[in-house]
Every structure is written in structure tokens, then in C-alpha cells.
Coordinates of C-alpha atoms in Angstrom, one line a residue:
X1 CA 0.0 0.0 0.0
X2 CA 1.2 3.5 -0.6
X3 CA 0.7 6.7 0.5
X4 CA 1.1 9.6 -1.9
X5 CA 1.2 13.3 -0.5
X6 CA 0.9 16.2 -3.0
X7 CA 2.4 19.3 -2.6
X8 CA 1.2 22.3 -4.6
X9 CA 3.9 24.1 -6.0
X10 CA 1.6 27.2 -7.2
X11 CA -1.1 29.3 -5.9
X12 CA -5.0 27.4 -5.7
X13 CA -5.7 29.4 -9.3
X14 CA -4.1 27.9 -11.1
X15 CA -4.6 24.7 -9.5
X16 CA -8.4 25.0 -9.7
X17 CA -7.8 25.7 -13.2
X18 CA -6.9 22.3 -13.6
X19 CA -8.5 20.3 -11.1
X20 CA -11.5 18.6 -13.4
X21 CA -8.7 17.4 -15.2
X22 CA -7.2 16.1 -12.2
X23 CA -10.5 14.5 -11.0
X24 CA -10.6 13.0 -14.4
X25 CA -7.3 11.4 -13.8
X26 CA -8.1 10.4 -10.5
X27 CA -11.2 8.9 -11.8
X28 CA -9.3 6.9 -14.2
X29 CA -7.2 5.5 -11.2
X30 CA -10.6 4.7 -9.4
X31 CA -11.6 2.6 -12.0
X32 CA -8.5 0.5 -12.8
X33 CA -9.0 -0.6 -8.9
X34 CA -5.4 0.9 -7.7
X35 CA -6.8 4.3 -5.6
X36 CA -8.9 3.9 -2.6
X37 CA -8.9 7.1 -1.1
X38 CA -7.8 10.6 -2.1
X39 CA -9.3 13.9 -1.0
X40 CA -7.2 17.5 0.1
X41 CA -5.1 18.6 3.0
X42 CA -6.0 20.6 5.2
X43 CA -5.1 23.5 5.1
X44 CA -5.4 23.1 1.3
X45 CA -2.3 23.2 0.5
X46 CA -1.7 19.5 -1.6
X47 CA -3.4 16.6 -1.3
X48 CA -3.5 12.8 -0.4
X49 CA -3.8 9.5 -2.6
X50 CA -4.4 5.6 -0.7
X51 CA -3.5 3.4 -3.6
X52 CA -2.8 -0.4 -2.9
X53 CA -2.5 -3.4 -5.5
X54 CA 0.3 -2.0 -7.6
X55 CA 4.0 -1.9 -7.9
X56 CA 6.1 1.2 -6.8
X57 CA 7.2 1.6 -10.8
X58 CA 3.5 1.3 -11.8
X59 CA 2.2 4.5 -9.2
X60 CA 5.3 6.3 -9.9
X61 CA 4.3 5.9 -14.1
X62 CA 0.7 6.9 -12.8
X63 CA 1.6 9.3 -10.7
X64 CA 3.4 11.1 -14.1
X65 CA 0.4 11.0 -15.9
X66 CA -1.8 13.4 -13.4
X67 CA -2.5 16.8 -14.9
X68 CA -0.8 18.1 -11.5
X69 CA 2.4 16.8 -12.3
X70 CA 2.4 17.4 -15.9
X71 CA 1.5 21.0 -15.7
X72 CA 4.3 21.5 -12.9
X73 CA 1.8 22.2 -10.4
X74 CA 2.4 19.8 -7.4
X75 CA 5.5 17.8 -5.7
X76 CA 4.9 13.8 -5.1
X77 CA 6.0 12.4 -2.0
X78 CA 5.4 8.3 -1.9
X79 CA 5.5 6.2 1.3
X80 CA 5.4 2.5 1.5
X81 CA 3.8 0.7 4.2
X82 CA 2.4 -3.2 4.9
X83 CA -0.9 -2.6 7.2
X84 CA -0.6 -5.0 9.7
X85 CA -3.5 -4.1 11.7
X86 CA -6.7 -2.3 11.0
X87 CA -9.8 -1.4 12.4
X88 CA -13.1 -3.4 12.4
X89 CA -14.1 -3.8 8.7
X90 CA -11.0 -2.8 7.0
X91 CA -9.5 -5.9 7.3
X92 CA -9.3 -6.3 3.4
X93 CA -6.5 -3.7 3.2
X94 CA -4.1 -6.2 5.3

């Protein structure tokens, strides 16, 4: 499982300009079954991805892809972790 913390790199302007292409992206991710949770930081100032069931080299290739990145508007960081415990009900993420 990763964790992938976004960093905006430019005022929110420019990054609401492209954020239904990001949303589109992130859609996309949704779909092919490797994202399971992303939403904004708060304060806004980047964001956060859950994305499980892929290899590091497969999110980093992703992770190129998003608008964000492409346009130059937002840093990646990428954690690596093995959940070996979870709450009731989330025991599918083990």
C-alpha cells in the first residue's frame, strides 16, 4: 500500500484551473481498482492518494500521468507501508 502526498507548488488558481482534469485522472485511477482514497489537505495546500494493488514503478508511471504533475503544479511524495493491523471492517486492506 502506498501513500502519496501532493504538494502544490503554485497558488490554488491555477490549481483549480486544472482540477476537473485532475478529478478525471483520479477517476481513471478509481476505475482500474489501484486508488482507494484521495481527497485535500488541510489546510489546502496538496493533497493525499491511498493506492494499494500495484507496484512502486506502476504509481510512480501513474503518478506522471496526473495533470498536477504534468502541468508542474504539485510535488509527489510516496510512502510505503504493509498494514498489519486495521480497524473493524477494513481488514481487506491487510
Amino acid at each position: 500500500m502506498f501513500v502519496v502526498t501532493l504538494t502544490y507548488r503554485t497558488d490554488l488558481t491555477q490549481i483549480d484551473e486544472a482540477l476537473q482534469d485532475h478529478v478525471a485522472w483520479l477517476d481513471q485511477q478509481y476505475a482500474d481498482g489501484v486508488f482507494i482514497a484521495s481527497g485535500p489537505r488541510v489546510p489546502r495546500v496538496g493533497g493525499v492518494i491511498l493506492a494499494r494493488n500495484l507496484s512502486r514503478e506502476d504509481l510512480e508511471r501513474r503518478l506522471a500521468t496526473d495533470p498536477f504533475h504534468q502541468r508542474g503544479l504539485a510535488d509527489y511524495a510516496v510512502t510505503e507501508f504493509v498494514p498489519a493491523r486495521t480497524a473493524e471492517g477494513f481488514a481487506h486492506l491487510k
